[in-house]
mmCIF file with all atom_site columns, C-alpha atoms and ligand atoms in Angstrom:
data_model
loop_
_atom_site.group_PDB
_atom_site.id
_atom_site.type_symbol
_atom_site.label_atom_id
_atom_site.label_alt_id
_atom_site.label_comp_id
_atom_site.label_asym_id
_atom_site.label_entity_id
_atom_site.label_seq_id
_atom_site.pdbx_PDB_ins_code
_atom_site.Cartn_x
_atom_site.Cartn_y
_atom_site.Cartn_z
_atom_site.occupancy
_atom_site.B_iso_or_equiv
_atom_site.pdbx_formal_charge
_atom_site.auth_seq_id
_atom_site.auth_comp_id
_atom_site.auth_asym_id
_atom_site.auth_atom_id
_atom_site.pdbx_PDB_model_num
ATOM   1   C  CA  . UNK T 1 1   ? 103.394 164.360 122.152 1.00 0.00 ? 899  UNK T CA  1
ATOM   2   C  CA  . UNK T 1 2   ? 105.993 161.557 122.435 1.00 0.00 ? 900  UNK T CA  1
ATOM   3   C  CA  . UNK T 1 3   ? 105.899 158.606 124.908 1.00 0.00 ? 901  UNK T CA  1
ATOM   4   C  CA  . UNK T 1 4   ? 108.557 158.204 127.477 1.00 0.00 ? 902  UNK T CA  1
ATOM   5   C  CA  . UNK T 1 5   ? 110.004 155.315 125.513 1.00 0.00 ? 903  UNK T CA  1
ATOM   6   C  CA  . UNK T 1 6   ? 110.293 157.407 122.371 1.00 0.00 ? 904  UNK T CA  1
ATOM   7   C  CA  . UNK T 1 7   ? 112.136 160.123 124.345 1.00 0.00 ? 905  UNK T CA  1
ATOM   8   C  CA  . UNK T 1 8   ? 114.387 157.562 126.033 1.00 0.00 ? 906  UNK T CA  1
ATOM   9   C  CA  . UNK T 1 9   ? 115.467 155.912 122.609 1.00 0.00 ? 907  UNK T CA  1
ATOM   10  C  CA  . UNK T 1 10  ? 115.891 159.299 121.086 1.00 0.00 ? 908  UNK T CA  1
ATOM   11  C  CA  . UNK T 1 11  ? 118.116 160.620 123.891 1.00 0.00 ? 909  UNK T CA  1
ATOM   12  C  CA  . UNK T 1 12  ? 119.948 157.221 124.534 1.00 0.00 ? 910  UNK T CA  1
ATOM   13  C  CA  . UNK T 1 13  ? 119.786 155.447 121.175 1.00 0.00 ? 911  UNK T CA  1
ATOM   14  C  CA  . UNK T 1 14  ? 120.708 151.808 121.120 1.00 0.00 ? 912  UNK T CA  1
ATOM   15  C  CA  . UNK T 1 15  ? 123.162 150.128 118.703 1.00 0.00 ? 913  UNK T CA  1
ATOM   16  C  CA  . UNK T 1 16  ? 123.810 153.463 116.883 1.00 0.00 ? 914  UNK T CA  1
ATOM   17  C  CA  . UNK T 1 17  ? 126.423 153.599 114.198 1.00 0.00 ? 915  UNK T CA  1
ATOM   18  C  CA  . UNK T 1 18  ? 127.643 151.754 111.259 1.00 0.00 ? 916  UNK T CA  1
ATOM   19  C  CA  . UNK T 1 19  ? 128.958 148.207 111.958 1.00 0.00 ? 917  UNK T CA  1
ATOM   20  C  CA  . UNK T 1 20  ? 132.629 147.813 111.184 1.00 0.00 ? 918  UNK T CA  1
ATOM   21  C  CA  . UNK T 1 21  ? 132.108 144.410 109.817 1.00 0.00 ? 919  UNK T CA  1
ATOM   22  C  CA  . UNK T 1 22  ? 128.650 143.967 108.345 1.00 0.00 ? 920  UNK T CA  1
ATOM   23  C  CA  . UNK T 1 23  ? 127.193 141.630 105.799 1.00 0.00 ? 921  UNK T CA  1
ATOM   24  C  CA  . UNK T 1 24  ? 124.465 143.759 104.182 1.00 0.00 ? 922  UNK T CA  1
ATOM   25  C  CA  . UNK T 1 25  ? 123.016 147.239 104.453 1.00 0.00 ? 923  UNK T CA  1
ATOM   26  C  CA  . UNK T 1 26  ? 119.553 148.436 103.726 1.00 0.00 ? 924  UNK T CA  1
ATOM   27  C  CA  . UNK T 1 27  ? 119.212 152.119 102.715 1.00 0.00 ? 925  UNK T CA  1
ATOM   28  C  CA  . UNK T 1 28  ? 115.748 153.781 102.652 1.00 0.00 ? 926  UNK T CA  1
ATOM   29  C  CA  . UNK T 1 29  ? 114.556 157.233 102.275 1.00 0.00 ? 927  UNK T CA  1
ATOM   30  C  CA  . UNK T 1 30  ? 111.335 159.035 102.845 1.00 0.00 ? 928  UNK T CA  1
ATOM   31  C  CA  . UNK T 1 31  ? 110.647 161.157 99.761  1.00 0.00 ? 929  UNK T CA  1
ATOM   32  C  CA  . UNK T 1 32  ? 108.190 163.352 101.638 1.00 0.00 ? 930  UNK T CA  1
ATOM   33  C  CA  . UNK T 1 33  ? 110.499 164.634 104.344 1.00 0.00 ? 931  UNK T CA  1
ATOM   34  C  CA  . UNK T 1 34  ? 113.823 163.734 102.731 1.00 0.00 ? 932  UNK T CA  1
ATOM   35  C  CA  . UNK T 1 35  ? 115.017 161.672 105.761 1.00 0.00 ? 933  UNK T CA  1
ATOM   36  C  CA  . UNK T 1 36  ? 117.349 158.748 105.170 1.00 0.00 ? 934  UNK T CA  1
ATOM   37  C  CA  . UNK T 1 37  ? 118.244 155.644 107.088 1.00 0.00 ? 935  UNK T CA  1
ATOM   38  C  CA  . UNK T 1 38  ? 120.838 152.981 106.859 1.00 0.00 ? 936  UNK T CA  1
ATOM   39  C  CA  . UNK T 1 39  ? 120.426 149.588 108.664 1.00 0.00 ? 937  UNK T CA  1
ATOM   40  C  CA  . UNK T 1 40  ? 123.554 147.431 108.808 1.00 0.00 ? 938  UNK T CA  1
ATOM   41  C  CA  . UNK T 1 41  ? 123.302 143.666 109.734 1.00 0.00 ? 939  UNK T CA  1
ATOM   42  C  CA  . UNK T 1 42  ? 125.841 141.053 110.644 1.00 0.00 ? 940  UNK T CA  1
ATOM   43  C  CA  . UNK T 1 43  ? 124.354 137.528 110.138 1.00 0.00 ? 941  UNK T CA  1
ATOM   44  C  CA  . UNK T 1 44  ? 125.524 134.365 111.685 1.00 0.00 ? 942  UNK T CA  1
ATOM   45  C  CA  . UNK T 1 45  ? 123.797 130.943 111.326 1.00 0.00 ? 943  UNK T CA  1
ATOM   46  C  CA  . UNK T 1 46  ? 120.866 132.693 109.845 1.00 0.00 ? 944  UNK T CA  1
ATOM   47  C  CA  . UNK T 1 47  ? 120.408 134.987 112.805 1.00 0.00 ? 945  UNK T CA  1
ATOM   48  C  CA  . UNK T 1 48  ? 120.934 138.713 113.178 1.00 0.00 ? 946  UNK T CA  1
ATOM   49  C  CA  . UNK T 1 49  ? 124.061 138.595 115.279 1.00 0.00 ? 947  UNK T CA  1
ATOM   50  C  CA  . UNK T 1 50  ? 124.650 142.395 115.249 1.00 0.00 ? 948  UNK T CA  1
ATOM   51  C  CA  . UNK T 1 51  ? 122.858 145.334 113.863 1.00 0.00 ? 949  UNK T CA  1
ATOM   52  C  CA  . UNK T 1 52  ? 123.554 148.994 113.592 1.00 0.00 ? 950  UNK T CA  1
ATOM   53  C  CA  . UNK T 1 53  ? 122.175 152.151 111.955 1.00 0.00 ? 951  UNK T CA  1
ATOM   54  C  CA  . UNK T 1 54  ? 122.712 155.687 110.733 1.00 0.00 ? 952  UNK T CA  1
ATOM   55  C  CA  . UNK T 1 55  ? 119.807 157.890 110.473 1.00 0.00 ? 953  UNK T CA  1
ATOM   56  C  CA  . UNK T 1 56  ? 119.525 161.444 109.279 1.00 0.00 ? 954  UNK T CA  1
ATOM   57  C  CA  . UNK T 1 57  ? 115.938 162.147 110.399 1.00 0.00 ? 955  UNK T CA  1
ATOM   58  C  CA  . UNK T 1 58  ? 113.464 163.236 112.969 1.00 0.00 ? 956  UNK T CA  1
ATOM   59  C  CA  . UNK T 1 59  ? 113.147 162.175 116.548 1.00 0.00 ? 957  UNK T CA  1
ATOM   60  C  CA  . UNK T 1 60  ? 110.718 159.426 115.637 1.00 0.00 ? 958  UNK T CA  1
ATOM   61  C  CA  . UNK T 1 61  ? 113.093 158.075 112.983 1.00 0.00 ? 959  UNK T CA  1
ATOM   62  C  CA  . UNK T 1 62  ? 115.829 158.010 115.328 1.00 0.00 ? 960  UNK T CA  1
ATOM   63  C  CA  . UNK T 1 63  ? 113.763 156.212 118.012 1.00 0.00 ? 961  UNK T CA  1
ATOM   64  C  CA  . UNK T 1 64  ? 112.437 153.684 115.620 1.00 0.00 ? 962  UNK T CA  1
ATOM   65  C  CA  . UNK T 1 65  ? 115.897 152.979 114.356 1.00 0.00 ? 963  UNK T CA  1
ATOM   66  C  CA  . UNK T 1 66  ? 116.975 152.375 117.852 1.00 0.00 ? 964  UNK T CA  1
ATOM   67  C  CA  . UNK T 1 67  ? 113.965 150.154 118.767 1.00 0.00 ? 965  UNK T CA  1
ATOM   68  C  CA  . UNK T 1 68  ? 114.078 148.016 115.634 1.00 0.00 ? 966  UNK T CA  1
ATOM   69  C  CA  . UNK T 1 69  ? 117.687 147.026 116.589 1.00 0.00 ? 967  UNK T CA  1
ATOM   70  C  CA  . UNK T 1 70  ? 116.448 145.833 119.932 1.00 0.00 ? 968  UNK T CA  1
ATOM   71  C  CA  . UNK T 1 71  ? 113.558 143.899 118.341 1.00 0.00 ? 969  UNK T CA  1
ATOM   72  C  CA  . UNK T 1 72  ? 115.744 142.365 115.578 1.00 0.00 ? 970  UNK T CA  1
ATOM   73  C  CA  . UNK T 1 73  ? 118.957 141.357 117.304 1.00 0.00 ? 971  UNK T CA  1
ATOM   74  C  CA  . UNK T 1 74  ? 119.136 137.599 117.813 1.00 0.00 ? 972  UNK T CA  1
ATOM   75  C  CA  . UNK T 1 75  ? 116.160 136.862 115.570 1.00 0.00 ? 973  UNK T CA  1
ATOM   76  C  CA  . UNK T 1 76  ? 116.333 134.543 112.552 1.00 0.00 ? 974  UNK T CA  1
ATOM   77  C  CA  . UNK T 1 77  ? 116.190 136.438 109.214 1.00 0.00 ? 975  UNK T CA  1
ATOM   78  C  CA  . UNK T 1 78  ? 112.597 135.110 108.669 1.00 0.00 ? 976  UNK T CA  1
ATOM   79  C  CA  . UNK T 1 79  ? 111.572 136.286 112.082 1.00 0.00 ? 977  UNK T CA  1
ATOM   80  C  CA  . UNK T 1 80  ? 113.234 139.724 111.638 1.00 0.00 ? 978  UNK T CA  1
ATOM   81  C  CA  . UNK T 1 81  ? 111.683 140.399 108.241 1.00 0.00 ? 979  UNK T CA  1
ATOM   82  C  CA  . UNK T 1 82  ? 108.225 139.956 109.710 1.00 0.00 ? 980  UNK T CA  1
ATOM   83  C  CA  . UNK T 1 83  ? 108.698 142.977 112.145 1.00 0.00 ? 981  UNK T CA  1
ATOM   84  C  CA  . UNK T 1 84  ? 106.129 145.609 111.152 1.00 0.00 ? 982  UNK T CA  1
ATOM   85  C  CA  . UNK T 1 85  ? 105.965 149.253 111.604 1.00 0.00 ? 983  UNK T CA  1
ATOM   86  C  CA  . UNK T 1 86  ? 103.124 148.607 114.110 1.00 0.00 ? 984  UNK T CA  1
ATOM   87  C  CA  . UNK T 1 87  ? 105.424 146.262 116.203 1.00 0.00 ? 985  UNK T CA  1
ATOM   88  C  CA  . UNK T 1 88  ? 107.992 149.056 116.348 1.00 0.00 ? 986  UNK T CA  1
ATOM   89  C  CA  . UNK T 1 89  ? 105.490 151.634 117.297 1.00 0.00 ? 987  UNK T CA  1
ATOM   90  C  CA  . UNK T 1 90  ? 103.820 149.352 119.810 1.00 0.00 ? 988  UNK T CA  1
ATOM   91  C  CA  . UNK T 1 91  ? 107.186 148.654 121.441 1.00 0.00 ? 989  UNK T CA  1
ATOM   92  C  CA  . UNK T 1 92  ? 107.713 152.404 121.841 1.00 0.00 ? 990  UNK T CA  1
ATOM   93  C  CA  . UNK T 1 93  ? 104.284 152.706 123.390 1.00 0.00 ? 991  UNK T CA  1
ATOM   94  C  CA  . UNK T 1 94  ? 102.998 154.413 120.321 1.00 0.00 ? 992  UNK T CA  1
ATOM   95  C  CA  . UNK T 1 95  ? 103.759 157.203 117.982 1.00 0.00 ? 993  UNK T CA  1
ATOM   96  C  CA  . UNK T 1 96  ? 101.724 160.307 117.264 1.00 0.00 ? 994  UNK T CA  1
ATOM   97  C  CA  . UNK T 1 97  ? 99.585  159.561 114.295 1.00 0.00 ? 995  UNK T CA  1
ATOM   98  C  CA  . UNK T 1 98  ? 101.452 162.055 112.029 1.00 0.00 ? 996  UNK T CA  1
ATOM   99  C  CA  . UNK T 1 99  ? 104.699 160.335 112.906 1.00 0.00 ? 997  UNK T CA  1
ATOM   100 C  CA  . UNK T 1 100 ? 103.582 156.711 111.991 1.00 0.00 ? 998  UNK T CA  1
ATOM   101 C  CA  . UNK T 1 101 ? 105.129 157.007 108.502 1.00 0.00 ? 999  UNK T CA  1
ATOM   102 C  CA  . UNK T 1 102 ? 108.545 157.591 110.258 1.00 0.00 ? 1000 UNK T CA  1
ATOM   103 C  CA  . UNK T 1 103 ? 108.381 153.939 111.566 1.00 0.00 ? 1001 UNK T CA  1
ATOM   104 C  CA  . UNK T 1 104 ? 108.022 152.744 107.933 1.00 0.00 ? 1002 UNK T CA  1
ATOM   105 C  CA  . UNK T 1 105 ? 111.733 153.676 107.417 1.00 0.00 ? 1003 UNK T CA  1
ATOM   106 C  CA  . UNK T 1 106 ? 112.892 151.364 110.072 1.00 0.00 ? 1004 UNK T CA  1
ATOM   107 C  CA  . UNK T 1 107 ? 110.736 148.370 109.008 1.00 0.00 ? 1005 UNK T CA  1
ATOM   108 C  CA  . UNK T 1 108 ? 111.618 148.896 105.321 1.00 0.00 ? 1006 UNK T CA  1
ATOM   109 C  CA  . UNK T 1 109 ? 115.287 149.514 106.021 1.00 0.00 ? 1007 UNK T CA  1
ATOM   110 C  CA  . UNK T 1 110 ? 115.603 146.139 107.829 1.00 0.00 ? 1008 UNK T CA  1
ATOM   111 C  CA  . UNK T 1 111 ? 113.663 144.297 105.189 1.00 0.00 ? 1009 UNK T CA  1
ATOM   112 C  CA  . UNK T 1 112 ? 115.884 145.851 102.541 1.00 0.00 ? 1010 UNK T CA  1
ATOM   113 C  CA  . UNK T 1 113 ? 119.081 144.858 104.429 1.00 0.00 ? 1011 UNK T CA  1
ATOM   114 C  CA  . UNK T 1 114 ? 117.796 141.229 104.686 1.00 0.00 ? 1012 UNK T CA  1
ATOM   115 C  CA  . UNK T 1 115 ? 116.866 141.173 101.039 1.00 0.00 ? 1013 UNK T CA  1
ATOM   116 C  CA  . UNK T 1 116 ? 120.243 142.448 100.076 1.00 0.00 ? 1014 UNK T CA  1
ATOM   117 C  CA  . UNK T 1 117 ? 121.888 139.877 102.317 1.00 0.00 ? 1015 UNK T CA  1
ATOM   118 C  CA  . UNK T 1 118 ? 119.924 137.064 100.651 1.00 0.00 ? 1016 UNK T CA  1
ATOM   119 C  CA  . UNK T 1 119 ? 120.864 138.340 97.259  1.00 0.00 ? 1017 UNK T CA  1
ATOM   120 C  CA  . UNK T 1 120 ? 124.504 138.606 98.136  1.00 0.00 ? 1018 UNK T CA  1
ATOM   121 C  CA  . UNK T 1 121 ? 124.541 142.365 97.862  1.00 0.00 ? 1019 UNK T CA  1
ATOM   122 C  CA  . UNK T 1 122 ? 126.823 143.963 100.513 1.00 0.00 ? 1020 UNK T CA  1
ATOM   123 C  CA  . UNK T 1 123 ? 126.443 147.581 99.696  1.00 0.00 ? 1021 UNK T CA  1
HETATM 124 FE FE1 . FES U 2 .   ? 110.917 162.088 108.149 1.00 0.00 ? 983  FES U FE1 1
HETATM 125 FE FE2 . FES U 2 .   ? 110.074 161.335 110.428 1.00 0.00 ? 983  FES U FE2 1
HETATM 126 S  S1  . FES U 2 .   ? 109.733 163.257 109.534 1.00 0.00 ? 983  FES U S1  1
HETATM 127 S  S2  . FES U 2 .   ? 111.173 160.135 108.982 1.00 0.00 ? 983  FES U S2  1
#
């Protein structure tokens, strides 16, 4: 049901964990399944210098958290906020249709973190 890439990111998640020194965090939850994700960003010269995450969720939520950090790291804030759930799913070689909503969490979590950063909200 899951692609090899999803399984790889689930088994070996990249950039996992809360950043010690972050500038903003985006918290999002899925009201349907109750899963919750936090995306932490460290910004330097308008670029995402570092990014980490904590996710209490399903395998797809873990894999998409991991993948969005790889897609966003080093990007400008404007580039990073354009990452869509489809970009994340494509980078994972697809998600099962019933799991597409899980990739919303990662895309929305990053957008929320960037929005909080721009508004000067750290927590
Ligand atoms: Fe909740 Fe995947 S089932 S995010």
